[in-house]
Amino acid sequence: MIEWTISRIELPLKFPWKIARGTSFTKTNFIITADCDGTIGKGEIAFNTRYGESEDSIESGFRQFLDHGAEELNSLEKLIQLVHDLELDSSLCFGLESALAHANATMSGRTIHQLLCLPQVHGVSTSFSLPIMEPSEVQSFLNKHNLSRFPALKIKLGSVGGVDLVQEVAKYYQGPLRLDANEAYSDPSAYMKLCDSLKTLPIQFIEQPFAASAFELYREVKEKSLFPIFADESLTSGEVVPEFKELFHGVNVKLMKAGGYMRALKQLRTARELGLSTMLGCMVETSLGISSAMNLANNVDFCDLDGCLLISEDPFDAVSEEGGVLNYKYVL
């Protein structure tokens, strides 16, 4: 018998989080607890309104889950099938799967990576993400947060002002840069102009310049783009299909989008088979969610797992960071 509970947490951010879709000062997430006769497992839900998720949809989905025999689930396979059949929000699916996985791992004397038959991770290098800001704010922001210690920086872009912002960051940071447009562009010529203006800078790739469904635009610019293009919003819980090779150079896989460990692992495996570069990303989340993602960090090309570094109060404190490298403080 499993007792399931859900709790809401408010996470104050260290600084205003401005991206192309808006600005946030706090993040609301949920924590799922699975109590298996005294053995506790927890999972995080970092829902995202971009994918039609909300506090209401998470809470109603959780009630629906309880109404369909959740107390009697005795395996991850049955849980995965149930949440799939119920078509629950992807982040809720992951939170439920993660909670039961942690409980099962504890009961069997294993860790999550052992449960998933994955190699243990020792140190994960992550980029750090900069929100959209005025170029005049860049130097003080980099200094205040000591961002020179990170092996790469990711810069959020809007539809205007991106060139000045990136150039200003490059003045004060000497490492590689990653750009994230969050679907800000609609005109291929404007995107190509952005690339041309930044062609001398050490840019590794750009994420999702156009709308998630604008496949014709990605097909048009892929071979012309001066920088590799990574799919983010274009890849949620579905499969990495062969058509992606015609549209993107890489994919950004996130547990909260994929809806579970198994789906995320399949996305990464398929992407590699198709010759696509792989990145493991995250939402704004606590170290509970980040430590879960770290289990998948072997054999990916890039990691962007700074979600718990963006919040001012982490209730789990499960991950340490030094020199841009994440390590487990304790294994959940």
GROMACS .gro file of C-alpha atoms in nm, residues 83-331:
model
  249
   83VAL     CA    1   0.008   0.803  -1.603
   84HIS     CA    2   0.038   0.747  -1.977
   85ASP     CA    3  -0.320   0.620  -1.998
   86LEU     CA    4  -0.446   0.916  -1.793
   87GLU     CA    5  -0.254   1.164  -2.015
   88LEU     CA    6  -0.131   1.362  -1.716
   89ASP     CA    7   0.095   1.666  -1.742
   90SER     CA    8   0.451   1.561  -1.819
   91SER     CA    9   0.600   1.726  -1.511
   92LEU     CA   10   0.345   1.549  -1.290
   93CYS     CA   11   0.429   1.219  -1.459
   94PHE     CA   12   0.793   1.272  -1.375
   95GLY     CA   13   0.726   1.375  -1.015
   96LEU     CA   14   0.521   1.060  -0.955
   97GLU     CA   15   0.772   0.832  -1.127
   98SER     CA   16   1.062   0.993  -0.940
   99ALA     CA   17   0.894   0.957  -0.600
  100LEU     CA   18   0.822   0.587  -0.652
  101ALA     CA   19   1.168   0.529  -0.799
  102HIS     CA   20   1.333   0.685  -0.493
  103ALA     CA   21   1.119   0.473  -0.261
  104ASN     CA   22   1.192   0.155  -0.456
  105ALA     CA   23   1.564   0.233  -0.462
  106THR     CA   24   1.570   0.283  -0.086
  107MET     CA   25   1.377  -0.037  -0.018
  108SER     CA   26   1.615  -0.238  -0.237
  109GLY     CA   27   1.930  -0.077  -0.097
  110ARG     CA   28   2.018   0.084  -0.429
  111THR     CA   29   2.059   0.432  -0.569
  112ILE     CA   30   1.862   0.575  -0.860
  113HIS     CA   31   2.145   0.522  -1.106
  114GLN     CA   32   2.167   0.158  -0.998
  115LEU     CA   33   1.790   0.119  -1.028
  116LEU     CA   34   1.808   0.259  -1.383
  117CYS     CA   35   2.119   0.051  -1.466
  118LEU     CA   36   2.320   0.365  -1.537
  119PRO     CA   37   2.686   0.437  -1.455
  120GLN     CA   38   2.745   0.651  -1.149
  121VAL     CA   39   2.808   1.018  -1.218
  122HIS     CA   40   3.104   1.191  -1.056
  123GLY     CA   41   3.086   1.564  -1.115
  124VAL     CA   42   2.865   1.729  -1.377
  125SER     CA   43   2.987   2.045  -1.552
  126THR     CA   44   2.702   2.285  -1.610
  127SER     CA   45   2.652   2.614  -1.784
  128PHE     CA   46   2.488   2.904  -1.600
  129SER     CA   47   2.197   3.092  -1.755
  130LEU     CA   48   2.168   3.469  -1.779
  131PRO     CA   49   1.822   3.623  -1.807
  132ILE     CA   50   1.748   3.898  -2.055
  133MET     CA   51   1.889   4.224  -1.922
  134GLU     CA   52   2.016   4.561  -2.038
  135PRO     CA   53   2.374   4.546  -2.170
  136SER     CA   54   2.469   4.808  -1.910
  137GLU     CA   55   2.381   4.557  -1.636
  138VAL     CA   56   2.601   4.275  -1.766
  139GLN     CA   57   2.937   4.353  -1.604
  140SER     CA   58   2.796   4.401  -1.255
  141PHE     CA   59   2.576   4.090  -1.291
  142LEU     CA   60   2.872   3.873  -1.393
  143ASN     CA   61   3.084   4.007  -1.108
  144LYS     CA   62   2.812   3.987  -0.844
  145HIS     CA   63   2.746   3.619  -0.917
  146ASN     CA   64   3.110   3.529  -0.992
  147LEU     CA   65   3.010   3.373  -1.322
  148SER     CA   66   3.364   3.341  -1.455
  149ARG     CA   67   3.385   3.012  -1.264
  150PHE     CA   68   3.141   2.838  -1.500
  151PRO     CA   69   3.269   2.648  -1.806
  152ALA     CA   70   3.000   2.808  -2.026
  153LEU     CA   71   2.727   3.070  -2.002
  154LYS     CA   72   2.383   3.050  -2.159
  155ILE     CA   73   2.222   3.378  -2.257
  156LYS     CA   74   1.848   3.425  -2.290
  157LEU     CA   75   1.749   3.630  -2.595
  158GLY     CA   76   1.443   3.827  -2.696
  159SER     CA   77   1.339   3.925  -3.047
  160VAL     CA   78   1.534   4.252  -3.018
  161GLY     CA   79   1.853   4.359  -2.844
  162GLY     CA   80   2.017   4.017  -2.852
  163VAL     CA   81   2.330   4.123  -3.038
  164ASP     CA   82   2.421   4.398  -2.792
  165LEU     CA   83   2.357   4.171  -2.494
  166VAL     CA   84   2.570   3.884  -2.624
  167GLN     CA   85   2.852   4.113  -2.731
  168GLU     CA   86   2.855   4.273  -2.387
  169VAL     CA   87   2.875   3.935  -2.215
  170ALA     CA   88   3.164   3.837  -2.443
  171LYS     CA   89   3.357   4.147  -2.330
  172TYR     CA   90   3.374   4.022  -1.973
  173TYR     CA   91   3.350   3.644  -2.006
  174GLN     CA   92   3.609   3.453  -2.207
  175GLY     CA   93   3.447   3.109  -2.226
  176PRO     CA   94   3.199   2.953  -2.470
  177LEU     CA   95   2.849   3.095  -2.499
  178ARG     CA   96   2.516   2.925  -2.558
  179LEU     CA   97   2.213   3.120  -2.678
  180ASP     CA   98   1.849   3.048  -2.598
  181ALA     CA   99   1.584   3.238  -2.793
  182ASN     CA  100   1.276   3.060  -2.651
  183GLU     CA  101   1.093   3.090  -2.987
  184ALA     CA  102   1.151   3.467  -3.004
  185TYR     CA  103   1.210   3.487  -3.382
  186SER     CA  104   0.959   3.460  -3.665
  187ASP     CA  105   1.166   3.598  -3.953
  188PRO     CA  106   1.451   3.380  -4.087
  189SER     CA  107   1.634   3.686  -4.220
  190ALA     CA  108   1.636   3.844  -3.873
  191TYR     CA  109   1.778   3.522  -3.732
  192MET     CA  110   2.048   3.504  -3.999
  193LYS     CA  111   2.137   3.867  -3.929
  194LEU     CA  112   2.176   3.780  -3.560
  195CYS     CA  113   2.413   3.496  -3.649
  196ASP     CA  114   2.617   3.712  -3.884
  197SER     CA  115   2.655   3.983  -3.619
  198LEU     CA  116   2.787   3.730  -3.368
  199LYS     CA  117   2.994   3.509  -3.599
  200THR     CA  118   3.328   3.600  -3.440
  201LEU     CA  119   3.218   3.500  -3.090
  202PRO     CA  120   3.266   3.153  -2.933
  203ILE     CA  121   2.902   3.046  -2.960
  204GLN     CA  122   2.840   2.674  -2.923
  205PHE     CA  123   2.475   2.666  -3.036
  206ILE     CA  124   2.141   2.843  -3.022
  207GLU     CA  125   1.825   2.689  -2.880
  208GLN     CA  126   1.484   2.718  -3.041
  209PRO     CA  127   1.502   3.043  -3.239
  210PHE     CA  128   1.158   2.988  -3.399
  211ALA     CA  129   0.823   2.856  -3.280
  212ALA     CA  130   0.818   2.490  -3.181
  213SER     CA  131   0.594   2.393  -3.472
  214ALA     CA  132   0.764   2.610  -3.738
  215PHE     CA  133   0.937   2.314  -3.899
  216GLU     CA  134   0.945   2.482  -4.239
  217LEU     CA  135   1.159   2.763  -4.096
  218TYR     CA  136   1.403   2.522  -3.933
  219ARG     CA  137   1.428   2.326  -4.256
  220GLU     CA  138   1.500   2.650  -4.442
  221VAL     CA  139   1.777   2.778  -4.215
  222LYS     CA  140   1.943   2.465  -4.076
  223GLU     CA  141   2.217   2.434  -4.335
  224LYS     CA  142   2.265   2.812  -4.358
  225SER     CA  143   2.289   2.875  -3.985
  226LEU     CA  144   2.634   2.972  -3.863
  227PHE     CA  145   2.558   2.806  -3.530
  228PRO     CA  146   2.411   2.463  -3.452
  229ILE     CA  147   2.038   2.480  -3.373
  230PHE     CA  148   1.901   2.280  -3.080
  231ALA     CA  149   1.538   2.181  -3.030
  232ASP     CA  150   1.393   2.262  -2.689
  233GLU     CA  151   1.024   2.351  -2.706
  234SER     CA  152   0.997   2.133  -3.019
  235LEU     CA  153   1.075   1.826  -2.808
  236THR     CA  154   0.846   1.756  -2.513
  237SER     CA  155   0.728   1.407  -2.416
  238GLY     CA  156   0.722   1.267  -2.769
  239GLU     CA  157   0.987   1.073  -2.951
  240VAL     CA  158   1.289   1.211  -3.130
  241VAL     CA  159   1.179   1.136  -3.486
  242PRO     CA  160   1.405   1.100  -3.793
  243GLU     CA  161   1.270   1.429  -3.932
  244PHE     CA  162   1.460   1.609  -3.657
  245LYS     CA  163   1.781   1.547  -3.855
  246GLU     CA  164   1.647   1.779  -4.126
  247LEU     CA  165   1.555   2.051  -3.876
  248PHE     CA  166   1.804   2.056  -3.590
  249HIS     CA  167   2.163   1.980  -3.503
  250GLY     CA  168   2.080   1.875  -3.147
  251VAL     CA  169   1.810   1.834  -2.883
  252ASN     CA  170   1.761   1.956  -2.528
  253VAL     CA  171   1.612   1.677  -2.316
  254LYS     CA  172   1.455   1.759  -1.979
  255LEU     CA  173   1.300   1.517  -1.734
  256MET     CA  174   1.012   1.757  -1.668
  257LYS     CA  175   0.930   1.773  -2.040
  258ALA     CA  176   0.989   1.408  -2.114
  259GLY     CA  177   0.766   1.295  -1.828
  260GLY     CA  178   0.999   1.039  -1.673
  261TYR     CA  179   1.339   0.875  -1.661
  262MET     CA  180   1.251   0.611  -1.920
  263ARG     CA  181   1.119   0.858  -2.177
  264ALA     CA  182   1.417   1.090  -2.132
  265LEU     CA  183   1.664   0.805  -2.169
  266LYS     CA  184   1.489   0.692  -2.487
  267GLN     CA  185   1.500   1.045  -2.628
  268LEU     CA  186   1.873   1.071  -2.560
  269ARG     CA  187   1.943   0.729  -2.705
  270THR     CA  188   1.743   0.795  -3.022
  271ALA     CA  189   1.903   1.136  -3.070
  272ARG     CA  190   2.249   0.982  -3.054
  273GLU     CA  191   2.148   0.712  -3.301
  274LEU     CA  192   2.032   0.984  -3.542
  275GLY     CA  193   2.362   1.168  -3.509
  276LEU     CA  194   2.215   1.462  -3.317
  277SER     CA  195   2.403   1.636  -3.038
  278THR     CA  196   2.248   1.599  -2.694
  279MET     CA  197   2.196   1.836  -2.406
  280LEU     CA  198   2.050   1.760  -2.066
  281GLY     CA  199   1.852   2.058  -1.941
  282CYS     CA  200   1.621   2.156  -1.658
  283MET     CA  201   1.354   2.395  -1.540
  284VAL     CA  202   1.387   2.625  -1.239
  285GLU     CA  203   1.381   2.356  -0.972
  286THR     CA  204   1.534   2.248  -0.643
  287SER     CA  205   1.830   2.017  -0.602
  288LEU     CA  206   1.581   1.730  -0.569
  289GLY     CA  207   1.499   1.766  -0.938
  290ILE     CA  208   1.855   1.853  -1.040
  291SER     CA  209   2.002   1.555  -0.857
  292SER     CA  210   1.752   1.336  -1.041
  293ALA     CA  211   1.866   1.475  -1.376
  294MET     CA  212   2.232   1.428  -1.287
  295ASN     CA  213   2.179   1.052  -1.302
  296LEU     CA  214   2.141   1.086  -1.680
  297ALA     CA  215   2.446   1.308  -1.734
  298ASN     CA  216   2.680   1.041  -1.869
  299ASN     CA  217   2.721   1.037  -2.247
  300VAL     CA  218   2.552   1.371  -2.317
  301ASP     CA  219   2.735   1.644  -2.503
  302PHE     CA  220   2.621   1.939  -2.291
  303CYS     CA  221   2.461   1.990  -1.951
  304ASP     CA  222   2.255   2.289  -1.844
  305LEU     CA  223   2.154   2.190  -1.492
  306ASP     CA  224   2.169   2.522  -1.311
  307GLY     CA  225   1.804   2.527  -1.199
  308CYS     CA  226   1.879   2.495  -0.828
  309LEU     CA  227   2.147   2.767  -0.855
  310LEU     CA  228   1.883   3.021  -0.959
  311ILE     CA  229   1.680   2.994  -0.637
  312SER     CA  230   1.773   3.166  -0.312
  313GLU     CA  231   1.643   2.897  -0.075
  314ASP     CA  232   1.680   2.529  -0.163
  315PRO     CA  233   1.479   2.311   0.077
  316PHE     CA  234   1.677   1.997  -0.012
  317ASP     CA  235   2.037   2.118  -0.043
  318ALA     CA  236   2.127   1.792  -0.215
  319VAL     CA  237   2.378   1.929  -0.467
  320SER     CA  238   2.697   2.129  -0.426
  321GLU     CA  239   2.858   2.345  -0.694
  322GLU     CA  240   3.221   2.444  -0.720
  323GLY     CA  241   3.386   2.581  -1.030
  324GLY     CA  242   3.072   2.512  -1.231
  325VAL     CA  243   3.080   2.142  -1.141
  326LEU     CA  244   2.784   1.982  -0.962
  327ASN     CA  245   2.827   1.700  -0.713
  328TYR     CA  246   2.588   1.512  -0.487
  329LYS     CA  247   2.600   1.616  -0.122
  330TYR     CA  248   2.405   1.302  -0.049
  331VAL     CA  249   2.247   1.048  -0.279
   0.00000   0.00000   0.00000
